[in-house]
C-alpha positions as MATLAB code, in Angstrom:
seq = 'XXXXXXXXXXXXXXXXXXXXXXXXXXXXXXXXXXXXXXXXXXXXXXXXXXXXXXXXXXXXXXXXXXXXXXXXXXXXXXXXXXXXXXXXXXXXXXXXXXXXXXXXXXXXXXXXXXXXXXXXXXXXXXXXXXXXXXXXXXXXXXXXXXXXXXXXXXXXXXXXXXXXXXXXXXXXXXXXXXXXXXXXXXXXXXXXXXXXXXXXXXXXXXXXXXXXXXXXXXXXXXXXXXXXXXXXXXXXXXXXXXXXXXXXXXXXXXXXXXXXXXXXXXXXXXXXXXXXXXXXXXXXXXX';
ca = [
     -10.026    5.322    9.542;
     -13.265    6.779   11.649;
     -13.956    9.007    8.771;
     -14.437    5.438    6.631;
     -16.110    4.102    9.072;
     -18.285    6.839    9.664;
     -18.984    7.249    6.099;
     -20.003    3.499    5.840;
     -22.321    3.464    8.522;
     -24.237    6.121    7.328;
     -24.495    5.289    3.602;
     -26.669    2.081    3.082;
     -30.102    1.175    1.700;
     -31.146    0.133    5.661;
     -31.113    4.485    5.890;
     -33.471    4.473    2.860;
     -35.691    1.591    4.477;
     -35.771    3.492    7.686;
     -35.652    7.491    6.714;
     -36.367    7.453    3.096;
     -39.687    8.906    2.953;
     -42.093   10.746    5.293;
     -44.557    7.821    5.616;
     -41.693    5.556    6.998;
     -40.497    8.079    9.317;
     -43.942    8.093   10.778;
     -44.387    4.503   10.866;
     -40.898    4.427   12.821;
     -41.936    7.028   15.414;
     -45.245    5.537   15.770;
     -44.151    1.980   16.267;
     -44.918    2.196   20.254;
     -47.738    3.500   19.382;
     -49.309    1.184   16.706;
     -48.140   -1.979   18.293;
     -47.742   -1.656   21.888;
     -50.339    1.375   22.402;
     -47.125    3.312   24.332;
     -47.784    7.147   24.555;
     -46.916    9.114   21.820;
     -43.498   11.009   23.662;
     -42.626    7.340   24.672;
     -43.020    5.903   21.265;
     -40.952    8.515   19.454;
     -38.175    8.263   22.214;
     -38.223    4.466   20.732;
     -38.086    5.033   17.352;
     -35.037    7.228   17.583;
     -33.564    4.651   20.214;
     -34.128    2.199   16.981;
     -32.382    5.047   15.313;
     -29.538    5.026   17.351;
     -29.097    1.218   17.901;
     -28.853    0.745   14.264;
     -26.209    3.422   13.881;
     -23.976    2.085   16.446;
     -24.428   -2.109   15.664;
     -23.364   -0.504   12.039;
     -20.451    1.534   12.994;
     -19.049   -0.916   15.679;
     -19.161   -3.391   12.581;
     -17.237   -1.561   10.304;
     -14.834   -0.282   13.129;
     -14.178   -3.720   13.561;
     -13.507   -4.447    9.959;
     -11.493   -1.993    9.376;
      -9.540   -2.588   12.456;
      -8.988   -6.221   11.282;
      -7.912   -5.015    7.853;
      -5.684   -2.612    9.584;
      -3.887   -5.483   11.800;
      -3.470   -7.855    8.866;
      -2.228   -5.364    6.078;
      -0.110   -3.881    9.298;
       1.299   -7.421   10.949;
       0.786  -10.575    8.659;
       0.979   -8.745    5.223;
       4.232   -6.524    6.314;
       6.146  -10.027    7.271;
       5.808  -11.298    3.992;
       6.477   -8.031    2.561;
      10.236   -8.320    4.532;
      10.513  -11.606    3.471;
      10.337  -10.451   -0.020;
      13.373   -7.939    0.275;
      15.149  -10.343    2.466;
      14.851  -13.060    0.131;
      15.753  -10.784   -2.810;
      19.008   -9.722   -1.317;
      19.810  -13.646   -0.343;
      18.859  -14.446   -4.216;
      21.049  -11.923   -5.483;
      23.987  -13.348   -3.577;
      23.180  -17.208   -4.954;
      23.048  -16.204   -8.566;
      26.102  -14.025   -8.399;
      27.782  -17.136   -7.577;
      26.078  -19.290   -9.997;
      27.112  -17.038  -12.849;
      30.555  -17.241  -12.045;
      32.991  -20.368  -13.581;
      34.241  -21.371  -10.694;
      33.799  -20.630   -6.900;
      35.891  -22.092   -3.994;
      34.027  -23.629   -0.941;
      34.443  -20.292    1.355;
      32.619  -18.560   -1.219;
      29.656  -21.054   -1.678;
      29.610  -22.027    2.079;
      29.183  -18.038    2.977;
      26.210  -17.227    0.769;
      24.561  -20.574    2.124;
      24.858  -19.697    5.655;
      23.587  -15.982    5.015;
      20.730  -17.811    3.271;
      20.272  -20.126    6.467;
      20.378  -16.456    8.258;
      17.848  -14.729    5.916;
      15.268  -17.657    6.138;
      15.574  -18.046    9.662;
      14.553  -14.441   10.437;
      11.830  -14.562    8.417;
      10.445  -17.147   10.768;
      11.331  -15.613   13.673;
       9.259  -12.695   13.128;
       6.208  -14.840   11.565;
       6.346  -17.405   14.378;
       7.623  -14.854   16.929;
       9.771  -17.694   18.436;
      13.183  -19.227   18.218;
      13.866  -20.796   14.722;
      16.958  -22.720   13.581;
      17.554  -22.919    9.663;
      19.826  -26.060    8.219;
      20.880  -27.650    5.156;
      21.058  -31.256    4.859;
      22.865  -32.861    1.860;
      23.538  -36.751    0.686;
      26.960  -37.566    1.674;
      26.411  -41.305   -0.263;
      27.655  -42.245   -3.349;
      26.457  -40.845   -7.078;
      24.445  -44.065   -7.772;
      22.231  -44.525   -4.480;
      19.187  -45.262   -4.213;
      16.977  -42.227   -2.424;
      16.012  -44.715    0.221;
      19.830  -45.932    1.128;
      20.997  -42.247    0.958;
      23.033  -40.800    4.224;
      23.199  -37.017    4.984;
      25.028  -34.756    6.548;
      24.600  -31.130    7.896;
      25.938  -28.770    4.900;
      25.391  -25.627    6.975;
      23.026  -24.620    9.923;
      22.618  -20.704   10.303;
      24.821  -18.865   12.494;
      23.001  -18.234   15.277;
      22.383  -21.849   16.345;
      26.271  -23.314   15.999;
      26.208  -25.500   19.145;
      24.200  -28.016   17.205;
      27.212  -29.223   15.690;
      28.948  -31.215   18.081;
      31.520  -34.333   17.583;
      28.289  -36.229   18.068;
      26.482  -35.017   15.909;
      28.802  -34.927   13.059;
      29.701  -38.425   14.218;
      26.029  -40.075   13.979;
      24.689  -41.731   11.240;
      21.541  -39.646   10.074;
      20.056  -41.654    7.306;
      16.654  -41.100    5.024;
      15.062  -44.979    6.729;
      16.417  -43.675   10.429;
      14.177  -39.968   10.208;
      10.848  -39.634    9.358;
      10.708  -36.471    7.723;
      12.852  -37.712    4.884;
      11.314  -40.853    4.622;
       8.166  -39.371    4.133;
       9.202  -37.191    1.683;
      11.282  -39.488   -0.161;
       7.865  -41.895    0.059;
       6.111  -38.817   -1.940;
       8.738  -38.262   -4.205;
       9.501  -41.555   -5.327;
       5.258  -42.320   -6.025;
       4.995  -39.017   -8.423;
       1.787  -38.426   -7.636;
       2.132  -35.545   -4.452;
       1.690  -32.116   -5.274;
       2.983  -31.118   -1.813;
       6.327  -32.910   -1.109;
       6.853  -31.141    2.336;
       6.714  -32.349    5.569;
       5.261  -30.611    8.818;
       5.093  -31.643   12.532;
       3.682  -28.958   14.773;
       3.860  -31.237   17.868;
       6.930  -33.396   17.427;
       6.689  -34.143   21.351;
       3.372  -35.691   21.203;
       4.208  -37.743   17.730;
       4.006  -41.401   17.839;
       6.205  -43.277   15.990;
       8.326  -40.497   15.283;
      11.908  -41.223   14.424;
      14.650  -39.177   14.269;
      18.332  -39.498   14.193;
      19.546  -36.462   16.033;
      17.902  -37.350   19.371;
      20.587  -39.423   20.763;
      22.593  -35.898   20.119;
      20.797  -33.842   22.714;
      20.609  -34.893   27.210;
      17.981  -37.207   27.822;
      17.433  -37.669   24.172;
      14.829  -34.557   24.076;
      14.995  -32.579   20.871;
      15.625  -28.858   21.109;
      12.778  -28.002   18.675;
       8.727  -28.745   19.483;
       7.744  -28.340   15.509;
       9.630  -28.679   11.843;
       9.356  -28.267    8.255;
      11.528  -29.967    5.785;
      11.209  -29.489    1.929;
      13.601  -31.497   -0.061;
      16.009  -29.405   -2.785;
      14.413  -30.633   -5.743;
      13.384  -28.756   -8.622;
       9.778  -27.082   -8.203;
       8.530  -28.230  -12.067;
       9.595  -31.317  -13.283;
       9.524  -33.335  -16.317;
       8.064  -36.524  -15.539;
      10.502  -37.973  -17.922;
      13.103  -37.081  -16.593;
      15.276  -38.395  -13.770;
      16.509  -35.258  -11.102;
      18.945  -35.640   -8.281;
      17.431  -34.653   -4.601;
      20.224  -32.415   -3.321;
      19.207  -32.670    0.262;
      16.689  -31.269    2.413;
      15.883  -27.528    3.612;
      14.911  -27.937    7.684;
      13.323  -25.557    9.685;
      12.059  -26.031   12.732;
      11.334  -23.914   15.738;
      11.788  -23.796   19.859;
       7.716  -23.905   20.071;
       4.674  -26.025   18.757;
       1.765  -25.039   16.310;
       4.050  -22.602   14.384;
       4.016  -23.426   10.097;
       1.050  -23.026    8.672;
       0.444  -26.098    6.366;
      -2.364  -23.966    3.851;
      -1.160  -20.529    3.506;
       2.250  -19.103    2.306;
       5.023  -21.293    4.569;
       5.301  -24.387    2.041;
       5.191  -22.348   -1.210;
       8.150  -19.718    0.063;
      10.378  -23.196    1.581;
       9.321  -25.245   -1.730;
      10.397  -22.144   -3.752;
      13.675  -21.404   -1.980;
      14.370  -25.466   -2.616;
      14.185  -24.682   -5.958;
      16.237  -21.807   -5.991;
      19.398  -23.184   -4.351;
      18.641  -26.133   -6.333;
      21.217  -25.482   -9.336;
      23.611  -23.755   -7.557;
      24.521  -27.114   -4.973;
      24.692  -29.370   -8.066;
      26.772  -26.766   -9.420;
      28.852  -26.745   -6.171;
      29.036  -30.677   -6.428;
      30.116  -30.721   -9.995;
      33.134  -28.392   -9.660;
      34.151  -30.615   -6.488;
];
């Protein structure tokens, strides 16, 4: 890296400008001289201190550079490079399954979870936190509307089991009764959103914020400060056409500020949607 940077800071047309000719070297050691009638030794010690300022404001500016391309290529663009493999392996699982006749629910209930499991430790390490991965599907009947629908918890990843309590399997957790589906149902049901997800990076400061697990937790406080929830919808669809929402992919995490709404969070969750898409209506159709 200091050989690059090196090599940068002294290639550059401000060398040419400065040392590219004997008349300019001269007019650089006579500066002091010409301008501020210094003494000649004085105003050739500040043309090479010129010299020398130039060559370091250069060389600490492509240090940094390079140090910031370092870091990114090193931190942020190795996380999504692991997600990559990570999600390859959890794909490979899914359409195993889906290219079999029939599967039992131990099968299809296994691969989900290790997919809860995969995406959740992809978060982890980008948010450096505590993230819990779940899968909420309608448990209403064929025929419901989107905004009537009830849901359940299909799976939650393994790491984050005491969620499920009597309660919360007991409680009604309906689309009008949380706002991150009714949002999204909102978007989906107008056809004209591009981005059907929906974020919260400060859940505790939220006004108006409803959500049906609450009453689950002590003193109705929510073990999560920030979500994302993408509904399992095919990613291209034909306006046409009428598709069944399969549920909802929900992530959220132990800490505030931690999905990034204009980079690559929304486009890996809205992709993953779509790729466990076929394989839940499959599920539902051999039930």
């Amino acid at each position: 890296m200091l050989k690059k940077v090196l090599n940068q800071t002294i290639t550059g047309n401000i060398w040419k400008f400065l040392l590219g000719s004997i008349g300019a070297i001269c007019a650089l050691l006579y500066f002091g001289k010409n301008f501020f009638e210094m003494h000649i030794i004085y105003s050739i010690l500040l043309g090479i201190s010129i010299l020398l300022v130039c060559f370091i404001i250069r060389f600490l500016y492509f240090l940094i550079k390079e140090i910031s391309i370092f870091v990114h290529n090193t931190y942020v663009n190795s996380i999504w490079g692991e997600a990559i493999v990570d999600l390859k392996n959890a794909y490979a699982e899914i359409n195993f399954l889906r290219k079999q006749e029939n599967f039992n629910d131990h099968e299809f209930m296994s691969i989900m979870i290790t997919f809860c499991d995969t995406l959740k430790n992809i978060f982890d390490r980008k948010t450096k936190a505590d993230c819990c991965v779940s899968i909420k599907v309608p448990t209403t009947v064929e025929n419901a509307s989107l905004e009537t629908l009830e849901l359940r918890n299909l799976c939650r990843d393994s790491f984050h089991h005491n969620r499920d309590t009597e309660k919360y399997a007991k409680t009604k957790h309906s689309i009008i009764g949380n706002t991150p589906y009714r949002i999204i149902v909102n978007k989906i049901l107008k056809q004209n959103s591009k981005n059907l997800a929906y974020v919260n990076n400060d859940i505790n400061s939220s006004k108006d914020y409803d959500n049906s697990s609450k009453e689950c937790y002590p003193n109705g406080i929510l073990p999560y400060s920030s979500e994302l929830v993408f509904p399992i919808i095919p990613a291209k669809r034909d306006k046409t056409k009428n598709y069944k929402m399969n549920g909802f992919v929900c992530i959220d995490c132990n800490m505030k500020d931690k999905f990034d709404e204009t980079r690559y969070d929304i486009p890996m969750v809205e992709g993953i949607a779509d790729g466990i898409y076929d394989i839940i209506l499959k599920r539902n159709l051999i039930k």
